GROMACS .gro file of C-alpha atoms in nm:
model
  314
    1UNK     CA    1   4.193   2.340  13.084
    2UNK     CA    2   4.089   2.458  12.765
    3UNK     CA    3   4.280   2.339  12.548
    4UNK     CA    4   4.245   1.974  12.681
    5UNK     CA    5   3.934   2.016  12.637
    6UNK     CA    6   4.013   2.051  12.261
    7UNK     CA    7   4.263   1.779  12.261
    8UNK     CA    8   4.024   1.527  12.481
    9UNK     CA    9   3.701   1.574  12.298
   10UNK     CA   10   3.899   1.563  11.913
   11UNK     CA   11   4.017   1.253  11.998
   12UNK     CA   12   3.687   1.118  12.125
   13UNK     CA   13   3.447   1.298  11.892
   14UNK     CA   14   3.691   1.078  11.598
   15UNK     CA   15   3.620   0.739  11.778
   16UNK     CA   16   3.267   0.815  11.821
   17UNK     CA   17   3.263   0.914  11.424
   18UNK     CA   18   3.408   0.555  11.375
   19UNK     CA   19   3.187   0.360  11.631
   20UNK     CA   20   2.872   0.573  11.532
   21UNK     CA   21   2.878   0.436  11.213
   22UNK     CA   22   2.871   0.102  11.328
   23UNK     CA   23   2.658   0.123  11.647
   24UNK     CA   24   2.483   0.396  11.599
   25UNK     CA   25   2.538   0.749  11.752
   26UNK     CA   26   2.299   0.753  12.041
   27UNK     CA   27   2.463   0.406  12.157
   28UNK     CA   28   2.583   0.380  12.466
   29UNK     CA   29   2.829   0.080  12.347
   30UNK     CA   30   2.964   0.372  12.062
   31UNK     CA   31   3.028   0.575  12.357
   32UNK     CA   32   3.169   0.389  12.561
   33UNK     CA   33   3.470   0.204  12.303
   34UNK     CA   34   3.472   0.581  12.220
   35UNK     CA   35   3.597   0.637  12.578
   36UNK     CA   36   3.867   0.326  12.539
   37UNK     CA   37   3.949   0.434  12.188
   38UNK     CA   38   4.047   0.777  12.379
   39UNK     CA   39   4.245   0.560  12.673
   40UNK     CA   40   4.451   0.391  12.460
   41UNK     CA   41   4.565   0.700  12.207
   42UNK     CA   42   4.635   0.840  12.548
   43UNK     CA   43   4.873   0.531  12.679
   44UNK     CA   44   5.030   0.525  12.359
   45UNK     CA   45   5.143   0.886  12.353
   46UNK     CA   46   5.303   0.810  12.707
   47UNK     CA   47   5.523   0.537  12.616
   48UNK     CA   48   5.813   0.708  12.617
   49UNK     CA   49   5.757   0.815  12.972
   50UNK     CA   50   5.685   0.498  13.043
   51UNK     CA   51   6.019   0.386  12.973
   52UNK     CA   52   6.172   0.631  13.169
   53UNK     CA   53   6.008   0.532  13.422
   54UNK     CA   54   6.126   0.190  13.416
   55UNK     CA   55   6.452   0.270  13.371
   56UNK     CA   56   6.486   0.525  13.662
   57UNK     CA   57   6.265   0.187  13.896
   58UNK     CA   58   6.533  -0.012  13.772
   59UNK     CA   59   6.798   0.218  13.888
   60UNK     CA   60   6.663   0.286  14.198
   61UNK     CA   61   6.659  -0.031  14.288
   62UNK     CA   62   7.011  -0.131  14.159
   63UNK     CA   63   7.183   0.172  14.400
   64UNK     CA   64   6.938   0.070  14.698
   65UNK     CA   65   7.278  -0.101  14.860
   66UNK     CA   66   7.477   0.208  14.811
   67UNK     CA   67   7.216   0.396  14.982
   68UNK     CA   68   7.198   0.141  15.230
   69UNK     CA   69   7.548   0.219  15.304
   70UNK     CA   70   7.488   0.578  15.300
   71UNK     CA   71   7.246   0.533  15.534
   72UNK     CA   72   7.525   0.400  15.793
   73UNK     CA   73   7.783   0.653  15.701
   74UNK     CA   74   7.575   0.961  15.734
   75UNK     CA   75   7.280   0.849  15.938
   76UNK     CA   76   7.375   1.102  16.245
   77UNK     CA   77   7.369   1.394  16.023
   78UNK     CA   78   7.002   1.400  15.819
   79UNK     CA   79   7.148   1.678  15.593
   80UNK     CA   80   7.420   1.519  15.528
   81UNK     CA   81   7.275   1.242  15.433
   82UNK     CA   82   7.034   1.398  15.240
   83UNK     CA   83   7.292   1.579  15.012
   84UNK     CA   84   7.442   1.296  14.965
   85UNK     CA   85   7.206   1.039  14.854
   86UNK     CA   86   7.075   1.342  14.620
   87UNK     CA   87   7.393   1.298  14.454
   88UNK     CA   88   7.418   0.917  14.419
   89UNK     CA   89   7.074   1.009  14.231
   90UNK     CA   90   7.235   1.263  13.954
   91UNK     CA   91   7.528   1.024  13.937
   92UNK     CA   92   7.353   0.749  13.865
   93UNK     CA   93   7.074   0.938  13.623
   94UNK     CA   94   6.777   0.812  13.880
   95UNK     CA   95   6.473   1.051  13.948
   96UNK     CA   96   6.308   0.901  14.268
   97UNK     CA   97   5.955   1.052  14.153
   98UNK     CA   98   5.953   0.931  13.776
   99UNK     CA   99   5.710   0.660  13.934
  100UNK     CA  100   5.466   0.895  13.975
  101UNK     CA  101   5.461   1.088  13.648
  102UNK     CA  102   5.216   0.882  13.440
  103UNK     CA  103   4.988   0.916  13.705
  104UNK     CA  104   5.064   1.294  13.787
  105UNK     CA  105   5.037   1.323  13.375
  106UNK     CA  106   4.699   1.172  13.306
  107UNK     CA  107   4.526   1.346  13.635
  108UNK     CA  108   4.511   1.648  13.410
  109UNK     CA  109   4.328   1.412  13.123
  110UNK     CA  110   4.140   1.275  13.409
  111UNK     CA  111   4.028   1.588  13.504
  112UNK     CA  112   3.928   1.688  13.136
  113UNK     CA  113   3.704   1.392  13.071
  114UNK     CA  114   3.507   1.408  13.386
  115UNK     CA  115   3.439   1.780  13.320
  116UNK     CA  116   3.323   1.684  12.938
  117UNK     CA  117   3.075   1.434  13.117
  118UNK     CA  118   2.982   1.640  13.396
  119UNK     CA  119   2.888   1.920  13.123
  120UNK     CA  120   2.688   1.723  12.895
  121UNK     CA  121   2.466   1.610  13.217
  122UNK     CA  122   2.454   1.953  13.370
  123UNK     CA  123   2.505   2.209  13.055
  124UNK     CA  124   2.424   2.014  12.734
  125UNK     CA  125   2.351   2.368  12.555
  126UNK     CA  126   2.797   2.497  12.620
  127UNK     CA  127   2.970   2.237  12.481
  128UNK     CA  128   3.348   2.242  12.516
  129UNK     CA  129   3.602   2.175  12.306
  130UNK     CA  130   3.479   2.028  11.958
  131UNK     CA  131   3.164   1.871  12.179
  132UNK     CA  132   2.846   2.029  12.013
  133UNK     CA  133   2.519   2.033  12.202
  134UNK     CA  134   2.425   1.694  11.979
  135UNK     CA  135   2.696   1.541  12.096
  136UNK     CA  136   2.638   1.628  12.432
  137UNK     CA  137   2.266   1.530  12.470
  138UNK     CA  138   2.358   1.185  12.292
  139UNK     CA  139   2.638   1.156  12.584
  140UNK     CA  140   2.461   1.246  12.856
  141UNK     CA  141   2.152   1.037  12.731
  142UNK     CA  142   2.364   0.698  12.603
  143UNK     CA  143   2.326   0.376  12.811
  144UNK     CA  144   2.561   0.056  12.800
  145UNK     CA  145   2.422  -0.257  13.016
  146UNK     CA  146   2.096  -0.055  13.119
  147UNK     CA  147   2.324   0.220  13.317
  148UNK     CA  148   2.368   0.614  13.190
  149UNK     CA  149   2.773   0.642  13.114
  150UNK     CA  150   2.708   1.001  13.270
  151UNK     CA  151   2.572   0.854  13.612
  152UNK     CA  152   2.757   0.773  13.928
  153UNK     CA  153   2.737   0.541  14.217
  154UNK     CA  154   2.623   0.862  14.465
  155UNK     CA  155   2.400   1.055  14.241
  156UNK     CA  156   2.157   0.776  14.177
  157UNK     CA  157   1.952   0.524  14.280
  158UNK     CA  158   1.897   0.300  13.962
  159UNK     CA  159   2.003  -0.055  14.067
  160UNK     CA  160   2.168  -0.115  13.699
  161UNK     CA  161   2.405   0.226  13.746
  162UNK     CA  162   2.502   0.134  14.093
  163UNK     CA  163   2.597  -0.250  14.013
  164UNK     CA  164   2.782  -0.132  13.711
  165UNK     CA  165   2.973   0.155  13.880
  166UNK     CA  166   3.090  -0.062  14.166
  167UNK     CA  167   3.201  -0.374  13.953
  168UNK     CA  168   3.406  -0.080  13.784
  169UNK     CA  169   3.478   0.100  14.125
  170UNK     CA  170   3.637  -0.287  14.235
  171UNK     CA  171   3.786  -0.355  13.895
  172UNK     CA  172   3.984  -0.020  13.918
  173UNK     CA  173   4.067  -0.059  14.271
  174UNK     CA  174   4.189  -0.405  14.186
  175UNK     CA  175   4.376  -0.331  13.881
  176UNK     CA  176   4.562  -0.062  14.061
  177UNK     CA  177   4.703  -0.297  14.345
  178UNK     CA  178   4.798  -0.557  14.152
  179UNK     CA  179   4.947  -0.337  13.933
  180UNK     CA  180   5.210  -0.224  14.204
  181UNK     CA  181   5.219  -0.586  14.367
  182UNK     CA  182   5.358  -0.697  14.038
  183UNK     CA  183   5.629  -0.477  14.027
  184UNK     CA  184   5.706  -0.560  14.356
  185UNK     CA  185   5.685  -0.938  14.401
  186UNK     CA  186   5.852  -1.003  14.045
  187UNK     CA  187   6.106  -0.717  13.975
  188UNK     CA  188   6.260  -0.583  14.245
  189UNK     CA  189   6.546  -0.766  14.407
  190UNK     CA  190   6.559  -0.832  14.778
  191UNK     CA  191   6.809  -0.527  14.892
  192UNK     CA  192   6.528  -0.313  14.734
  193UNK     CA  193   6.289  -0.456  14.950
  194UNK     CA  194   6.390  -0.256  15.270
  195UNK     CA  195   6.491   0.114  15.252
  196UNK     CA  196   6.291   0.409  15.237
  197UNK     CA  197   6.206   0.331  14.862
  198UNK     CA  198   6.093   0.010  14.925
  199UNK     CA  199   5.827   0.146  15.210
  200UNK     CA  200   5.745   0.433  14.934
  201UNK     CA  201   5.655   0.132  14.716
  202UNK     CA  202   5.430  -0.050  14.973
  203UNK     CA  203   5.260   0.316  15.068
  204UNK     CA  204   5.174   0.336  14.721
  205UNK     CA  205   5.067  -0.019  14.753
  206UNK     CA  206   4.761   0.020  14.973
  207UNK     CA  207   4.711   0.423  14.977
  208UNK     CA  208   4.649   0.436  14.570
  209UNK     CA  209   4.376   0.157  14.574
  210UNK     CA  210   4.206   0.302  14.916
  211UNK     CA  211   4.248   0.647  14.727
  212UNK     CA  212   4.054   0.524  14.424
  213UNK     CA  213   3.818   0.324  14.571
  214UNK     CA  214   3.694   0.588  14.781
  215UNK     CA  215   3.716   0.881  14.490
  216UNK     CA  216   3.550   0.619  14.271
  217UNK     CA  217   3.196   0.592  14.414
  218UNK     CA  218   3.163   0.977  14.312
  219UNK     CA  219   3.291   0.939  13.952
  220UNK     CA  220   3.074   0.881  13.635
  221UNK     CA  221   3.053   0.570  13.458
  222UNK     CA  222   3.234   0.680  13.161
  223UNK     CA  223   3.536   0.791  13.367
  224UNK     CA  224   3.533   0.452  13.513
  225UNK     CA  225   3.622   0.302  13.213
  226UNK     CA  226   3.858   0.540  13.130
  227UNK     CA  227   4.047   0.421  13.441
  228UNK     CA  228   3.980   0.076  13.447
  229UNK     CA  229   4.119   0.029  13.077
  230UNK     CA  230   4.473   0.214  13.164
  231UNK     CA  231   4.491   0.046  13.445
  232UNK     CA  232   4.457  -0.272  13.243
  233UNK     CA  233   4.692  -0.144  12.977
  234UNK     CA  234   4.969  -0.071  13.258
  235UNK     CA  235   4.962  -0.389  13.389
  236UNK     CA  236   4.974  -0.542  13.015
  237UNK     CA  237   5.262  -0.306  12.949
  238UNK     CA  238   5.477  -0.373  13.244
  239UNK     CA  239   5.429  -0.765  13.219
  240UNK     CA  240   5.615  -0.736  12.877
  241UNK     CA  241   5.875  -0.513  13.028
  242UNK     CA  242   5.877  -0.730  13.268
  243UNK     CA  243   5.927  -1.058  13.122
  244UNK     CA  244   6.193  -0.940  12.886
  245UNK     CA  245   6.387  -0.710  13.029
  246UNK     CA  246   6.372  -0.741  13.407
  247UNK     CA  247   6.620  -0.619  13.667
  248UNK     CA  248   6.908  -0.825  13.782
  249UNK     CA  249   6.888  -1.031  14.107
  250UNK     CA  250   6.502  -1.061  14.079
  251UNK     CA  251   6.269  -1.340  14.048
  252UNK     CA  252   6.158  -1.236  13.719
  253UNK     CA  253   6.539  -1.224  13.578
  254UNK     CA  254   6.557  -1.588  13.780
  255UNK     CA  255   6.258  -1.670  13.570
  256UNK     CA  256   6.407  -1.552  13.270
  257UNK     CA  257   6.753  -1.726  13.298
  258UNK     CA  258   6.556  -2.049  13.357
  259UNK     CA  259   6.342  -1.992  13.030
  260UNK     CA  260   6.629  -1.912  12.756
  261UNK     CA  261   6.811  -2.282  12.949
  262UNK     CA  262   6.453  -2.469  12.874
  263UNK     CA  263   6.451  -2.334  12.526
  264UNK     CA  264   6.775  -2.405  12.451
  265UNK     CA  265   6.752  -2.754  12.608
  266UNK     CA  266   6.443  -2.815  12.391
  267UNK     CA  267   6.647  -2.778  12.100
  268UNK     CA  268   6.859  -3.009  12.187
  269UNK     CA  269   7.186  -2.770  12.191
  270UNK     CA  270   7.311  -2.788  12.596
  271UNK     CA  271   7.648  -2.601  12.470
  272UNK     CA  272   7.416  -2.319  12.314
  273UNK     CA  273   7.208  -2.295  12.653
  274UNK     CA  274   7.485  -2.280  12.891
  275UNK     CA  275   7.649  -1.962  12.567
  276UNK     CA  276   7.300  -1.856  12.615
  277UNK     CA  277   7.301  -1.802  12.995
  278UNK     CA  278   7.646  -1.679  13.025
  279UNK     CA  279   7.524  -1.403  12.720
  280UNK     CA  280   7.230  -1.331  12.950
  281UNK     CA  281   7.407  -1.316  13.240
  282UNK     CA  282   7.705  -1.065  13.062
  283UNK     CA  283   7.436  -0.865  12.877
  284UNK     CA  284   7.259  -0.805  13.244
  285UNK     CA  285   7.552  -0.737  13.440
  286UNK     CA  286   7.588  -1.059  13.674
  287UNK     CA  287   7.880  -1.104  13.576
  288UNK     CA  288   8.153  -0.922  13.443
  289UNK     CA  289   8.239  -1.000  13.057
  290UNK     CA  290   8.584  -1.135  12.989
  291UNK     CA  291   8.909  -0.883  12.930
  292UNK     CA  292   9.015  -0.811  12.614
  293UNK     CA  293   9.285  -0.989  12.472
  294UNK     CA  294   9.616  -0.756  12.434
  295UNK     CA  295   9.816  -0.767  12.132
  296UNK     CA  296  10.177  -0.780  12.172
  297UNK     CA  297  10.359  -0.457  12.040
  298UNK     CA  298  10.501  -0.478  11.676
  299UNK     CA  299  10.912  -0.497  11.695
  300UNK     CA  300  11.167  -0.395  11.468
  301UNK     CA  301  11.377  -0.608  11.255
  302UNK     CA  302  11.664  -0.487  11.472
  303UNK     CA  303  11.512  -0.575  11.792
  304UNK     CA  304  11.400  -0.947  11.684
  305UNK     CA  305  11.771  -1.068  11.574
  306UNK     CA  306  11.880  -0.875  11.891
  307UNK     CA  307  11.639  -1.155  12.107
  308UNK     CA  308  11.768  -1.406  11.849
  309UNK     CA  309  12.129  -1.336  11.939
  310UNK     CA  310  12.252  -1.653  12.131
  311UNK     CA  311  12.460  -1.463  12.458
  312UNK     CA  312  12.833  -1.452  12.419
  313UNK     CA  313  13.057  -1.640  12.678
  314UNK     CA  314  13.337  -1.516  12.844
   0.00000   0.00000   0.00000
């Protein structure tokens, strides 16, 4: 864990140098922006596993009917079946567990931060990382909304810790589940909705909120913003994603059509909104895009007075 430790409190110590100056080092409010400042360097940095993990939902979803019929073929032999849908995965590029690797990745971050925290309360004199024992006594002493940062919802019995902690215990929680119900309800189409990937997506559906809501009541303020402000950047994140580039044969992609037609129409160009939709719908895969035209092939001189010829009689 070490070097997170480095990595974690560099990135925070530089926020707090910003919001320091501005709030004042001992605030709790420096702190705590210091905390989202941290989230959303974080959340950056994992765009581009982000993205893969869109891509490899999308595709999942797409090949649910092949597995479907999989499922038919080979449901008398398990290993079979097993060996086989495995392969539909490499064929089609799809990693069934890329869903869970921003999660998996950040539990390590997670970890980090709520060791930092639980250091400056405990240990304030062996700072980690680029933490100094300043730095630590400011944390462990800084106060946003009349509750310690460094305080949970178990370990105390100060009103103003325990109603912030479990507004931020129920904002996580919430976050979290509506987070996966958006994914579900707006961009997945309805073949994806039965299958064993579509009852992986409703386990993670109530398990990950019940999971966090229950872990939450033992984790320090500070982490709870670190959560509660990822969670709120996911959901941000896969609205976009969402809205403009969702899978085919969902209601998003039915919303979608339906916008570029009303934009179009607004304009007053019908022609352009039906070349709109039928671009959509090529560029998407609804529909197949037209064959290319074939030339004819070039012909001598020879053979063109040949054709010319008129047929002699008899």
């Amino acid at each position: 864990m070490t070097p997170l430790y480095y990595a974690i409190s560099a990135v925070l110590v530089g926020w707090h140098n910003v919001f320091g100056e501005i709030f004042g080092p001992a605030s709790g409010i420096a702190w705590v922006l210091s905390i989202i400042g941290l989230t959303l360097v974080i959340r950056a940095a994992l765009i581009p596993l982000f993205v893969k993990q869109i891509k490899s939902s999308r595709n999942m979803q797409l090949i649910q009917p092949k597995v479907k019929e999989l499922q038919k073929k080979y449901g008398h032999d398990r290993e079979r079946l097993a060996q086989e849908t495995m392969k539909l995965y490499k064929d089609s590029g799809t990693n069934p567990f890329a869903s869970c690797l921003p999660i998996l990745l950040q539990m390590p971050i997670f970890l980090a931060l709520f060791r930092l925290i639980d250091q400056a309360v405990k240990n304030p004199g062996d700072p980690k990382g680029f933490m100094t024992v300043t730095l630590n006594e400011q944390f462990r002493d800084a106060t946003f909304l009349g509750a310690k940062i460094s305080d949970t919802f178990l370990g105390t019995d100060d009103t103003s810790v325990r109603l912030l902690a479990a507004f931020l215990v129920i904002a996580m929680t919430a976050t979290t589940f509506l987070t996966q119900r958006q994914l579900m309800s707006k961009n997945m189409p309805a073949d994806a909705l039965t299958g064993p990937y579509a009852q992986q997506q409703k386990l993670l559906l109530y398990v990950l909120p019940v999971v966090f809501a229950v872990g939450g009541i033992a984790f320090p303020v500070g982490v709870l913003f670190y959560w509660t402000t990822s969670n709120l950047w996911t959901m941000g994140q896969q609205f976009y994603v969402i809205r403009n580039n969702p899978a085919p044969g969902t209601p998003a992609f039915a919303a979608k059509q339906e916008r570029v037609k009303a934009k179009a129409l607004r304009k007053g160009h019908v022609v352009d909104a039906e070349a709109s939709q039928e671009s959509l719908d090529t560029a998407t895969g609804t529909v197949e895009p037209p064959a290319p035209r074939v030339q004819p092939k070039r012909q001598t001189k020879a053979q063109r007075q040949a054709k010319k010829k008129p047929p002699q009689g008899h």
